[in-house]
Coordinates of C-alpha atoms in Angstrom, one line a residue:
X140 CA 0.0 0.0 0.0
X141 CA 3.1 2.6 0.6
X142 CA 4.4 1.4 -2.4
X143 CA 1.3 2.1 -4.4
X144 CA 1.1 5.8 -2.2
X145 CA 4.6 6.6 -3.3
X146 CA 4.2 5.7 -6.7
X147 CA 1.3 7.7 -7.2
X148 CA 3.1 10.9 -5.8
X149 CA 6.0 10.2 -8.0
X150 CA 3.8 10.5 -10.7
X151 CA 1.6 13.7 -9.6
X152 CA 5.8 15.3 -9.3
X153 CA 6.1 14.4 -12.7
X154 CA 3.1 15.9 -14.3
X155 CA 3.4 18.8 -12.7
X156 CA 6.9 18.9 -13.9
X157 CA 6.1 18.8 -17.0
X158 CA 3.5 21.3 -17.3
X159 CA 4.4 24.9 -18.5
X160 CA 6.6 27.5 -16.4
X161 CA 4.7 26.0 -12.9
X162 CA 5.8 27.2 -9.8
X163 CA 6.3 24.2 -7.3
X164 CA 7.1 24.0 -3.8
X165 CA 9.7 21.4 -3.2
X166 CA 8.8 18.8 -1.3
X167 CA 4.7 20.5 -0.9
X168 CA 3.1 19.1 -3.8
X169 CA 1.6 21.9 -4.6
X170 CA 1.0 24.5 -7.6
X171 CA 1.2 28.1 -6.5
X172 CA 0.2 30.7 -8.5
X173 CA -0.8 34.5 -8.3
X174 CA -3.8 36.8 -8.5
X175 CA -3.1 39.8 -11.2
X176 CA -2.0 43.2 -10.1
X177 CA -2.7 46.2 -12.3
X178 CA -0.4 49.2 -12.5
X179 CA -1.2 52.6 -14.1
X180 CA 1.7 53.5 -16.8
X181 CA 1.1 56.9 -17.0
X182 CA 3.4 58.0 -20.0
X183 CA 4.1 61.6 -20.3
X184 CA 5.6 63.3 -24.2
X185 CA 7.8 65.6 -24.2
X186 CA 10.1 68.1 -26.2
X187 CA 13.4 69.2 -25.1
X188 CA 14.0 72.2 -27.3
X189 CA 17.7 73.6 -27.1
X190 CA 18.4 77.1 -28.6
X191 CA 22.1 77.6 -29.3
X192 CA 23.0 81.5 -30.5
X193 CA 24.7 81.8 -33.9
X194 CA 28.2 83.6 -33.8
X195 CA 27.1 86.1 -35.8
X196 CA 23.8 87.2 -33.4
X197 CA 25.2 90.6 -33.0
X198 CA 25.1 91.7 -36.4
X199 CA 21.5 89.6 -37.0
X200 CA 19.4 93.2 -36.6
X201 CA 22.5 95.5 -39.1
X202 CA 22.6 92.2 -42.2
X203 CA 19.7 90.8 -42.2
X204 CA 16.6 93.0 -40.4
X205 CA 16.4 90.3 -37.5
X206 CA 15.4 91.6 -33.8
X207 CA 14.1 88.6 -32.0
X208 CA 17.5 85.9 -31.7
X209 CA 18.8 83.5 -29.6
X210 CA 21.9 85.4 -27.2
X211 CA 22.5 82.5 -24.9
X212 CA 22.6 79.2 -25.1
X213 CA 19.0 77.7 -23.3
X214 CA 17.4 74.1 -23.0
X215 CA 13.5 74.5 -22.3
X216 CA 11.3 71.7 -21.8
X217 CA 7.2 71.5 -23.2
X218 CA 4.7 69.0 -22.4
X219 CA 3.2 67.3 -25.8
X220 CA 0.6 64.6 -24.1
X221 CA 0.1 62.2 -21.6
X222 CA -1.0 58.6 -22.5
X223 CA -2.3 56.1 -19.7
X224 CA -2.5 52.6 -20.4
X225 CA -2.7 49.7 -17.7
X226 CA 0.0 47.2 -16.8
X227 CA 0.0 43.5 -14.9
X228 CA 2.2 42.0 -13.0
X229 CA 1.9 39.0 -10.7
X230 CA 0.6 39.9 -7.1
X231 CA 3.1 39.1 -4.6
X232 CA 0.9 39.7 -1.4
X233 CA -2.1 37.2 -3.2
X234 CA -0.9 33.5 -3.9
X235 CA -2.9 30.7 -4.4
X236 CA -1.5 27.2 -3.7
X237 CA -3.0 24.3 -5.7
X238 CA -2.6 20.5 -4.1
X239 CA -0.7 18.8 -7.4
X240 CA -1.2 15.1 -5.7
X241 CA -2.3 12.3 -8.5
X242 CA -6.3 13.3 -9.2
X243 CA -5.4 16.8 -7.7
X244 CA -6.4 20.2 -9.4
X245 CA -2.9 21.7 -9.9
X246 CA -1.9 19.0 -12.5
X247 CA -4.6 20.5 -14.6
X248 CA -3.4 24.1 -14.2
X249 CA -1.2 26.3 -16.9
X250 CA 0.6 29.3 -16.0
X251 CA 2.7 32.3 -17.5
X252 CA 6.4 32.7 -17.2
X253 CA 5.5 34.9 -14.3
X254 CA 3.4 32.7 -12.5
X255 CA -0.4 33.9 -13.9
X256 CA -2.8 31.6 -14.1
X257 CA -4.1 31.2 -17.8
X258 CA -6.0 28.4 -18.5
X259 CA -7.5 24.5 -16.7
X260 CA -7.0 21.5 -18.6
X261 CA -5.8 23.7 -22.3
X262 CA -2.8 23.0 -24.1
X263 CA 0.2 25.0 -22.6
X264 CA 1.5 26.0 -25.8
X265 CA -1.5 28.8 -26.0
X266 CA -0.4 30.9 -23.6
X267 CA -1.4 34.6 -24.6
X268 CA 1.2 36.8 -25.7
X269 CA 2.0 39.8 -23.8
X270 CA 2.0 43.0 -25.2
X271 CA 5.3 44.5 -25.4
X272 CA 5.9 48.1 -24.2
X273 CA 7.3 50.8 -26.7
X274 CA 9.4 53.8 -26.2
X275 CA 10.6 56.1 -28.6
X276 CA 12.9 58.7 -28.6
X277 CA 14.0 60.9 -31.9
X278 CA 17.0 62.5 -32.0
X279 CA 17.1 66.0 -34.4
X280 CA 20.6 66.6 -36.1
X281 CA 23.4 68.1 -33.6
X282 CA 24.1 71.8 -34.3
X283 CA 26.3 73.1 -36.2
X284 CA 29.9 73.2 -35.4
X285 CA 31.5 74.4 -38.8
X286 CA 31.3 77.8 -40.2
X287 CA 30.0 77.3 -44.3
X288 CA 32.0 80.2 -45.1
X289 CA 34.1 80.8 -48.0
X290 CA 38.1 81.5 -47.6
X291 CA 38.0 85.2 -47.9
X292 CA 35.2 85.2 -44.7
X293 CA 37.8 82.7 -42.8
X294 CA 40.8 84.9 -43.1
X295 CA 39.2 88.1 -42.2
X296 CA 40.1 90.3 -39.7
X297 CA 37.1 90.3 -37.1
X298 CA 34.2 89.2 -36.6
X299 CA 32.6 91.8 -38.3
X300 CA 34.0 91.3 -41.4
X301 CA 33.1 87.4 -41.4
X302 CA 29.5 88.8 -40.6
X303 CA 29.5 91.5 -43.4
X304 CA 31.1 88.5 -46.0
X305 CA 28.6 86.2 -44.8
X306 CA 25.7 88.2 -45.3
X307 CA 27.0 88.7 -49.1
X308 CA 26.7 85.3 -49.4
X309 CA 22.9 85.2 -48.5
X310 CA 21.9 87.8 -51.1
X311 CA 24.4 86.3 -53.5
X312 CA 22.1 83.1 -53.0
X313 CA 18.4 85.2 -52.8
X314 CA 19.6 87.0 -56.1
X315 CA 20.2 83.6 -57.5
X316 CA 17.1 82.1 -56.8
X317 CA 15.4 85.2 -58.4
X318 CA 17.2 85.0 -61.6
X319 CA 16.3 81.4 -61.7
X320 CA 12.8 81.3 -61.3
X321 CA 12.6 84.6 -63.9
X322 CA 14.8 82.5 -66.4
X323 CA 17.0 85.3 -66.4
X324 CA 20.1 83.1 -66.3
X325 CA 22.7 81.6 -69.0
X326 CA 22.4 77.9 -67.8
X327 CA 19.2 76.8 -67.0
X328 CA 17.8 73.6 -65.2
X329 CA 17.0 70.8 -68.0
X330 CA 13.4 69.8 -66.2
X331 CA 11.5 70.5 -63.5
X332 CA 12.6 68.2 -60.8
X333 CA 16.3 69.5 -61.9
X334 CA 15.5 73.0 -61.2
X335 CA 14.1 71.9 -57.4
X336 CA 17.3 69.9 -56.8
X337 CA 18.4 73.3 -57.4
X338 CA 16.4 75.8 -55.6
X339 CA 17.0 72.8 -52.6
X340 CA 20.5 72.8 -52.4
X341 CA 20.3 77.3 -52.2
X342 CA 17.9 77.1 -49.6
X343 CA 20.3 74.7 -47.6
X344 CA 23.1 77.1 -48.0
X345 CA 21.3 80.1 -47.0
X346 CA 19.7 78.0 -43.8
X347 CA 23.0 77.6 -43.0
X348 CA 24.5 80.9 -43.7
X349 CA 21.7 82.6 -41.4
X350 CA 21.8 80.3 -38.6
X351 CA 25.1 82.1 -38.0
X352 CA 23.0 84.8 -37.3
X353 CA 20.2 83.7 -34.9
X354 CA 21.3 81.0 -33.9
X355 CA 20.5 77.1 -34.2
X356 CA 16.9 74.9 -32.4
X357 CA 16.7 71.4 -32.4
X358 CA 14.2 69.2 -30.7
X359 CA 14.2 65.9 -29.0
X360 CA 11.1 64.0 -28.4
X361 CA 10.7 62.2 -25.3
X362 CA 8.7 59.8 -23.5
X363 CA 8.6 59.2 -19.8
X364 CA 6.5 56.5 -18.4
X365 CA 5.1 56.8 -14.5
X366 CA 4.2 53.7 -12.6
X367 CA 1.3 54.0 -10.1
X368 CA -0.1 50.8 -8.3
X369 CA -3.5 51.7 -7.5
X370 CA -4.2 50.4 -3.5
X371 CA -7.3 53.0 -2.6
X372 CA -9.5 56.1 -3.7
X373 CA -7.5 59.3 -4.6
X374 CA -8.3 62.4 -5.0
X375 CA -5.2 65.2 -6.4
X376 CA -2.4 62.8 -6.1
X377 CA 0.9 63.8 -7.4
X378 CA 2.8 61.2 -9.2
X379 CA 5.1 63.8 -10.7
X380 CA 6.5 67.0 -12.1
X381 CA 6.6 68.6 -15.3
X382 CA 9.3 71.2 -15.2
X383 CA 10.2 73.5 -18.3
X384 CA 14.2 73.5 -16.8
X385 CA 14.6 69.4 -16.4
X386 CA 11.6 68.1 -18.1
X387 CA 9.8 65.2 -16.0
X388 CA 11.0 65.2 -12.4
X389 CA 10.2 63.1 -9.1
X390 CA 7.0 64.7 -7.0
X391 CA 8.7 66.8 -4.6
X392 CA 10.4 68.5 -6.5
X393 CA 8.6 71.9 -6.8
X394 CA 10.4 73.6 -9.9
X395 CA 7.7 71.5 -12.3
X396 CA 3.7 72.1 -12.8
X397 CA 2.4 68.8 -11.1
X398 CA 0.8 65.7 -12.7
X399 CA -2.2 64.8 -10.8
X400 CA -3.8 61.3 -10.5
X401 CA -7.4 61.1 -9.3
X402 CA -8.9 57.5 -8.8
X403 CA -12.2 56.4 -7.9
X404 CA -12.1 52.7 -7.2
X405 CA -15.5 49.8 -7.2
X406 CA -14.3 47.0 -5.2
X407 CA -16.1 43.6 -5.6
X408 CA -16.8 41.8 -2.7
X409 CA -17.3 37.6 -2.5
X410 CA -18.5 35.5 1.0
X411 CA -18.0 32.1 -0.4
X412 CA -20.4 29.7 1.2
X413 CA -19.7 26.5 3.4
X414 CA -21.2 23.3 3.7
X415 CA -24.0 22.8 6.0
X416 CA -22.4 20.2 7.9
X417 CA -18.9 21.8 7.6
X418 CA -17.4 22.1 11.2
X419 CA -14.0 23.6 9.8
X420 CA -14.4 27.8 8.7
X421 CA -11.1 26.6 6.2
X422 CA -12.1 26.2 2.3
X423 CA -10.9 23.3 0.7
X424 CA -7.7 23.8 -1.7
X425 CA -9.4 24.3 -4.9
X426 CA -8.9 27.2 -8.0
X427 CA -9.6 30.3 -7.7
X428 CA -9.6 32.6 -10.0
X429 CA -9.9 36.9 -10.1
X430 CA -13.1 38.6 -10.0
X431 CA -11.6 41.9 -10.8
X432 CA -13.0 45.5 -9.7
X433 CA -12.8 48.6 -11.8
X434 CA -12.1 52.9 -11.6
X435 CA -12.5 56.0 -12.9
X436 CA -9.4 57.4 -13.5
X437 CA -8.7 60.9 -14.3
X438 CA -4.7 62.4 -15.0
X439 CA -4.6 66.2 -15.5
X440 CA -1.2 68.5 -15.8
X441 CA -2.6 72.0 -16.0
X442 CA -5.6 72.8 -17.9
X443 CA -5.0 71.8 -21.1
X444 CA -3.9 68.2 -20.8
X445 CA -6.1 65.2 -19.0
X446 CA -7.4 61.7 -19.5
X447 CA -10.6 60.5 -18.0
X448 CA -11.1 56.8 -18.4
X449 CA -12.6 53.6 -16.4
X450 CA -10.4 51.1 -16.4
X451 CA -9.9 47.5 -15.0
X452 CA -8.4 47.2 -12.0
X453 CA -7.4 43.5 -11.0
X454 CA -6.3 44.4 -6.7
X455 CA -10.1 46.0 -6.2
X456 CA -11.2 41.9 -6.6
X457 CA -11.6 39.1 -5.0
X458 CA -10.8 35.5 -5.4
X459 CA -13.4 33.1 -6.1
X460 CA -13.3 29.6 -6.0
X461 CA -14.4 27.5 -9.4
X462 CA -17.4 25.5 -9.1
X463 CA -16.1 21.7 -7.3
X464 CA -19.1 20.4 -10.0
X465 CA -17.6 21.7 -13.0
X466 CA -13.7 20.5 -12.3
X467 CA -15.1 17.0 -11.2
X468 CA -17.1 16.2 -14.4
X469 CA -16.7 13.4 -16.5
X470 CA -15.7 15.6 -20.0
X471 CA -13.4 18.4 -17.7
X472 CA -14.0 21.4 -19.2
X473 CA -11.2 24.1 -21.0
X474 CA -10.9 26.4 -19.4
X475 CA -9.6 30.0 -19.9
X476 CA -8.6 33.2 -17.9
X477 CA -7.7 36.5 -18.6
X478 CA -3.9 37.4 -17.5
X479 CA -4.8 41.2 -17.3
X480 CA -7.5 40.9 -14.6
X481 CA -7.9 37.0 -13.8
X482 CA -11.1 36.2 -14.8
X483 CA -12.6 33.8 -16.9
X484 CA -12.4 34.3 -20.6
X485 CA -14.2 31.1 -21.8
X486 CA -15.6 27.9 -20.9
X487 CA -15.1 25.6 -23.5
X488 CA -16.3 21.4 -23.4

């Protein structure tokens, strides 16, 4: 009879074993797997605009009629969107543990690479694929570090001569494009898309020529993404800063306009029910699966830009227990769950 006991938990060891990314106690004979737990990702877009003055920016208003340039060189930060999108992660603080003994429930059980349950009695290999997160970040061309001017600019003797030589070579170019739009020229363009090549190349060079004179802007897109585990109701919470000097920074620091979080939560609530004749208050090990609770989210920075969305909120649920008819009939059903909240997806003979 020990014989027979033994070989029969041998074999429970084995299938469990075998069955996809389960998380066994050694030695417990047991599956143990975890409720869902929903994070906020509050991603915040941004642009980091950096103004760098041309060498020239003195002589901007005398050449070229310009008032308004850059002097200084100055970073400045501005707010583009905020996106909020939920994320899940196992539940450390809610395990469930499955006996996995030969007829038990936990040989039937299939779980994610991060201990999820996902589906009773289905074939391992259709776990759901997990949405992968994206960031991207553009980076605009440097500024320029090389003067495009011509040898007799180089070699003069001041700065004011390179600015009066440089300016020549902008209305050398601007008279240029006049005389070849008017066909007032001895060599003109073969076709059309030859003459744009043309007029492209002379509005490079005098893009060049007059950012000597106020100054280079380039712009880097950001993206910063905010984690937020809802726990409870909140009203005005700040999960951050968005400050014009150092784009998103931590909450306390003051220097930004803040990000504010606002949650309204609908818990569900469960009181499972015990046999009659049950002298014991503890539930026999069974599955259990999430019966998630939801909330009305709202994110605001300033006046301009907010989100207001209910969304799904796996931690405002409670476990409950599968039906003991349904996992003990002869045809067991398939079963599948949803690994963003933990509830049941389908039920499927």
């Amino acid at each position: 009879m020990k014989k027979r006991i033994f070989c029969s938990l041998l074999l429970a060891m084995s299938i469990v074993s075998l069955a996809y990314s389960q998380l066994v106690h050694e030695g417990a004979m047991s599956v143990v797997y975890y409720m869902p737990q929903t994070q906020l990702a509050i991603t915040v877009d941004y642009d980091e605009v950096s103004v760098v003055p041309g060498p020239f920016y003195l002589y901007a208003e005398r050449y070229l009629g310009v008032k308004d340039v850059a002097t200084e060189a100055q970073t400045r930060y501005h707010m583009t969107g905020i996106h909020l999108s939920p994320r899940t992660v196992a539940d450390a603080d809610r395990p469930i543990q499955v006996l996995a003994t030969a007829g038990g429930e936990g040989q039937w059980l299939s779980l994610t690479a991060e201990g999820l349950l996902y589906g009773y009695n289905v074939d391992s290999s259709a776990q759901p694929a997990q949405p992968q997160e994206v960031s991207e970040l553009v980076e605009a061309p440097s500024a320029m570090t090389l003067m495009p001017l011509m040898e007799e600019q180089m070699v003069a003797s001041s700065i004011a001569k390179m600015a009066e030589g440089a300016a020549k070579q902008i209305y050398h170019i601007r008279e240029m494009r006049i005389n070849l739009l008017g066909g007032d020229v001895e060599h003109t363009p073969a076709d059309g898309q030859a003459m744009q090549l043309v007029l492209n190349e002379l509005d490079r060079r005098e893009q060049m020529l007059t950012e000597l004179f106020i100054g280079t802007r380039t712009v880097r897109h950001h993206q910063h993404t905010i984690l937020y585990v809802p726990t409870e109701d909140v009203e005005d919470y700040v999960v951050a800063r968005m400050s014009q000097y150092n784009g998103v920074v931590a909450a306390d620091d003051l220097s930004g306009e803040p990000i504010r979080l606002s949650l309204t939560g609908q818990y569900q609530t469960y009181l499972p029910e015990l046999p009659v004749d049950s002298k014991s208050k503890v539930l026999p090990s069974q599955v259990y699966y999430n019966l998630p609770g939801s909330a009305q989210v709202h994110v605001a920075c300033g006046q301009h830009v907010q989100i207001t969305t209910q969304l799904p909120i796996a931690q405002f649920g409670v476990a409950v227990p599968l039906s003991k008819n349904l996992l003990t009939q002869r045809n067991t059903p398939h079963i599948y769950f949803n690994t963003q909240t933990g509830n049941i997806l389908t039920i499927q003979k």
